[in-house]
Every structure is written in C-alpha cells, then in structure tokens.
Coordinates of C-alpha atoms in Angstrom, one line a residue:
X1 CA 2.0 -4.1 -6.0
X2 CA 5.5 -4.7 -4.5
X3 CA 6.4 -1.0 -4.6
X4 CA 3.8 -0.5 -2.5
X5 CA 4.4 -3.0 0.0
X6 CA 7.7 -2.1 0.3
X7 CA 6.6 1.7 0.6
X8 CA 3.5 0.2 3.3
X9 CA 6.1 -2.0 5.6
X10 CA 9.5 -0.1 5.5
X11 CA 8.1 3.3 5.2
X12 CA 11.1 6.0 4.6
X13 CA 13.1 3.0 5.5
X14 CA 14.2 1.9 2.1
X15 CA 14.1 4.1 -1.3
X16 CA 11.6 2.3 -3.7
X17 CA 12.1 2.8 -7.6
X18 CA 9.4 0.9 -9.9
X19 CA 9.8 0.6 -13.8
X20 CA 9.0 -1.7 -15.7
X21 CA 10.7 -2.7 -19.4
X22 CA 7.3 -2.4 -21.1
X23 CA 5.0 -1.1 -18.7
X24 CA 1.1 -0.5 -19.5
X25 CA -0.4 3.2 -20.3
X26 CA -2.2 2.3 -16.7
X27 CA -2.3 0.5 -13.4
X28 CA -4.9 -3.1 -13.5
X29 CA -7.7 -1.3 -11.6
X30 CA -8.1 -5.1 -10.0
X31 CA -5.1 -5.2 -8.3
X32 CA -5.2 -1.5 -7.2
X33 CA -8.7 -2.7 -5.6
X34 CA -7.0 -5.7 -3.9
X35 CA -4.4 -3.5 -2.5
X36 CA -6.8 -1.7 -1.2
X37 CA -8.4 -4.0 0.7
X38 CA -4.9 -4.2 2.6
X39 CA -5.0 -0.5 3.1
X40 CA -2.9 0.5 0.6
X41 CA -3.5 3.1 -2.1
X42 CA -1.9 2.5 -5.4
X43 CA -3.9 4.3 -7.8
X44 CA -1.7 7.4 -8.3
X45 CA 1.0 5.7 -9.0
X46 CA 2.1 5.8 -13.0
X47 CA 3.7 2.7 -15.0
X48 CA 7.2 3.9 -16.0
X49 CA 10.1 2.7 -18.2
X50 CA 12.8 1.4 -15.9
X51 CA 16.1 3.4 -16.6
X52 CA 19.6 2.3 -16.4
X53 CA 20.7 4.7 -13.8
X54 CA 17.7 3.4 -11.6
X55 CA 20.0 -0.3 -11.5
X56 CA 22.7 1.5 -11.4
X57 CA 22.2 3.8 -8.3
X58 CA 19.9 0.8 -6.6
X59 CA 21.4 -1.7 -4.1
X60 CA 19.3 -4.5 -4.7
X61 CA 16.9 -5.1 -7.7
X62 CA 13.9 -7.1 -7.9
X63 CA 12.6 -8.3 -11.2
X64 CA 9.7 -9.6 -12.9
X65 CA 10.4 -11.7 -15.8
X66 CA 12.2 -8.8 -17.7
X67 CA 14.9 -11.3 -18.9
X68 CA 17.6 -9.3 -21.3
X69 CA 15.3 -6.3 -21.3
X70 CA 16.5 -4.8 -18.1
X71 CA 19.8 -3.7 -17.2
X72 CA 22.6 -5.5 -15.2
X73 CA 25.8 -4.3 -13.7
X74 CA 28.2 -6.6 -11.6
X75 CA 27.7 -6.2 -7.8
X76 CA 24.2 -5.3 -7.3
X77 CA 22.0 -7.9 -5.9
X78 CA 19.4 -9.3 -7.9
X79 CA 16.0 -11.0 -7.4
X80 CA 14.1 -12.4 -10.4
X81 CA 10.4 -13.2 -8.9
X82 CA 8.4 -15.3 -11.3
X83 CA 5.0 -14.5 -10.5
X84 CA 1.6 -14.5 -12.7
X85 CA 0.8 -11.6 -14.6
X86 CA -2.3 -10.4 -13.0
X87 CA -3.6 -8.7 -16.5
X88 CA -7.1 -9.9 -17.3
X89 CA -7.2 -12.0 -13.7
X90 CA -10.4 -11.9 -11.4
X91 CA -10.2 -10.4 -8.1
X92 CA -9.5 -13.9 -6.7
X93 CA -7.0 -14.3 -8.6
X94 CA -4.8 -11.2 -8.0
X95 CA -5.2 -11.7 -4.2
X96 CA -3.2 -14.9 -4.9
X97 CA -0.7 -12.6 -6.8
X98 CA -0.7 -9.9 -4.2
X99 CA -0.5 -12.4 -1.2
X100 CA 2.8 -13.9 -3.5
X101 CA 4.0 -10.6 -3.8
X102 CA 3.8 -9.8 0.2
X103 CA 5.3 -12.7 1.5
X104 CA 8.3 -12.1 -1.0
X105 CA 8.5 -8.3 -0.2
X106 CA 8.5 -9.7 3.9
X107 CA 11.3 -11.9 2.7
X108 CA 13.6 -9.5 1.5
X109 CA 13.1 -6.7 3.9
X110 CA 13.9 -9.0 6.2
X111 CA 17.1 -10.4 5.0
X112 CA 17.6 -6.2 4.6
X113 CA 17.5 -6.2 8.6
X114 CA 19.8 -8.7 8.9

C-alpha cells in the first residue's frame, strides 16, 4: 500500500522499490480493494524479497517491522513504521491501515520537498 501511494502522489518523482523480508506468495485482495477505492490499482504488483543492493542504492528506507531481517548500511535514512498487519483484517479495518499508511507516505514526501 505505501508503494503505491508513493507511486500515486509523487509520480516519476521519486524511484519506489518494495520487498519485503518474508513477503506472501500474494497481495491481501482486501487491501488491494481498499486501494482501489482511492483510485489506485495494486493488483499487479508481486510480493518480493527485499535485496541488499535495493538499501544500498536507496536514499531513504522505510520499514515495517523487519527488525534484524533487513539490511542496514551507515548513512541512509531510515524509517521504521509500526503499523497493523492487515492479514486476515475486514475491510474496515485495512482502511484504518491504509489511511495510516497515507498520512505517513504525505509525511515523508513532504519532508523530501523540503
């Protein structure tokens, strides 16, 4: 859901890389239907392993609760958002999450601006 806000707001703006450190075989199909009702397609996209060189060549990574799992290098700028997992969530729920997730994604685009 964040990768796709960030893709929705800042457009060609900003490069978006998504992996995860033990990503699903699939996307929830709740929250791809909750982005949706924001206009934003998700459903093509495909959970990935984050790699190293994806923190490494990134200026500014955003995690989710990864902890040791996912790569560090001095420098970069990190972001650990706790949020709920939305697995297994109702539709209420997730919009919660999502909502979370957008005001957070607004957050840090706009400190990119500044």
């Amino acid at each position: 859901m964040a990768a796709g806000y960030v893709r929705h707001l800042a457009g060609d703006r900003v490069r978006v890389l998504s992996g995860g450190s033990e990503p699903a075989d699939r996307l929830n199909p709740v929250a791809v239907a909750v982005m949706a009702e924001e206009g934003i397609d998700i459903a093509q996209e495909v959970p990935s392993i984050l790699e190293t060189e994806q923190v490494r060549s990134s200026d500014v990574v955003v995690t989710m609760g990864c902890g040791d799992a996912c790569p560090v290098f001095p420098g970069k700028r990190y972001e650990d958002w706790e949020l709920d997992d939305p697995a297994g969530k109702d539709a209420d729920a997730v919009r919660r999450i999502r909502d979370d997730i957008r005001s957070r994604v607004e957050g840090l685009l706009s400190s990119l601006a500044g």
